[in-house]
Amino acid sequence: MTIKKGVSLYSLQDAYGRGGMGLEGTVAAVEEMGAQGVEILSDQMIRGAARASEETLAEWEAVMERHPLERVSNDIFINSSLYKNRWLTLEEQVDALSADLRLTHRLGFPLVRIVSQTDPAVIRPTLPLAEKLGITMAVEVHAGMSFDHPLTEAWIKEMREVDNPHVGLVVDFGIYCQRHPRVSTDYFREVSGVNEDVIKYIDDIFARGTDPRQFFPRNPDNPDDYEFPDELTRHFHSFDDRFYAMMSTGYENTPLDTLDEYLPYIKSFHGKFWEVTDDGEEYSIDYGRIFTRLNRLGFDGYVCSEYEGQRFTLPGEPIADLEQVRRHQELMERHLNDGKNDGTGAAQNDGK
Amino acid sequence: MFDGYIFTENSLANAEEDGKTIGFQMRTRIPYYRGIPLSMVHDVEVELDGEAVPREDIRFTADDGKHWFTLEEMETVTFFRWEYADEATVRVLRDGGLAPGEHEVLLRVSARVAYIPVPFSGEMRRTVTI
């Protein structure tokens, strides 16, 4: 029973694209960092995706032979907004998902991470194919739409009813934030001139041990629509002030007890991070606290580094994705055994 | 937050066809983190010296000019993908292209993604000298 370290190539999208490292360059970098596993987004790094050529698939296989990392998960998206004038029908969504299941099988991954807000009605029609291919379908539980979001709740309800090992969850550590990411604050301060009073108001919400999503009343008819109190809106002097407050609902301080409840369904984790600081810890997420709980619960599986700080790199600054992922792998290595053996160190790390 | 991916630096040039300058063009990366069919490119907007270019004058290719589309045509292009690794070219039809001198050009690209109600977009304004 152990936590294993992986890297989602999402983290290295900039190095891959603008940086020109390509698929093999990024996979080799992940191997060099000491990760055991790799997670990809086939829509990002497999040319043609579900219509990939035999040549592209052979190239992927050759890359993985030269860099033998365990294939953890393929992150897929159903392009429900493919047409401008209508949403895809359920049948079309099932077709799209089936094509991605076949691709995932060809790429040698046992797990697909399905993006948040996917209609759970796709599960039953695709389950026979998933079982035949030996692939598990797991919806992402992402901050801003975690366990209490109606669409995530609907997926969980369907998952429980289907009660099949090929259906589960991938939980993103972004739901266990205890502070607003500092790099995001700096970005909005610098680029949009967001009002310091708004920044402080949001930081104070986290300081009270909760998060904006739980703190702001929600429109009962729209779970993504928040009502901001007057004591906050009086600080809104520009669209960006309101935008910052809205964006802050995308970071959650969900109680860690949710792990106890959902662990039996959790197939893998996204080790979300925005900034590994110079002292080697994530600024917003206490990895020691989460790893302690996971080890106590006996989690046996992957946590894949998922770097999101590239989004908040200041204009003109280089994106430090390789360096940040390397630091994050080191961070996870140090916390790997937190909470094991129930020793004193673990007790200190419990964070309750 | 994708502004840095839009309007590749030093990519703007007048576009020639059969020895005739038919407009100007620039390259851009996708304001998103994966490849998408062209139908999911929600909009491409260009402003030249503060004035919006007519939508029907814009042409787009994501495969180095093997296929050019108007923005209206692109709405039904569900087969060709704009791959994440590739730069697309945005061309504005304009007889004679840009006159010599300094111009301010704004490029804004939006992608309609699967699960976010508002399209992802990025924009970049550059001062270019022809």
Tab-separated table of C-alpha atoms in Angstrom, chain B residues 12 24 45-53 92 94 97-99 102-107 125 128:
chain	number	residue	atom	x	y	z
B	12	LEU	CA	2.926	39.636	-39.160
B	24	PHE	CA	-1.774	40.603	-44.339
B	45	GLU	CA	-11.239	39.107	-34.387
B	46	VAL	CA	-8.716	41.537	-35.805
B	47	GLU	CA	-8.482	45.270	-35.238
B	48	LEU	CA	-6.242	47.351	-37.464
B	49	ASP	CA	-5.246	50.779	-36.168
B	50	GLY	CA	-8.195	50.755	-33.796
B	51	GLU	CA	-10.790	49.656	-36.321
B	52	ALA	CA	-12.405	46.210	-36.419
B	53	VAL	CA	-11.741	44.288	-39.623
B	92	VAL	CA	-7.030	39.467	-43.475
B	94	ARG	CA	-7.122	43.651	-48.115
B	97	GLY	CA	-1.905	44.666	-47.784
B	98	LEU	CA	-0.691	47.025	-45.099
B	99	ALA	CA	0.853	50.289	-46.252
B	102	GLU	CA	3.738	51.619	-38.347
B	103	HIS	CA	0.450	49.894	-37.530
B	104	GLU	CA	-1.266	48.719	-34.409
B	105	VAL	CA	-2.826	45.280	-34.816
B	106	LEU	CA	-4.984	43.481	-32.273
B	107	LEU	CA	-5.740	39.772	-32.560
B	125	ARG	CA	-1.977	43.921	-29.436
B	128	VAL	CA	4.239	46.389	-36.287
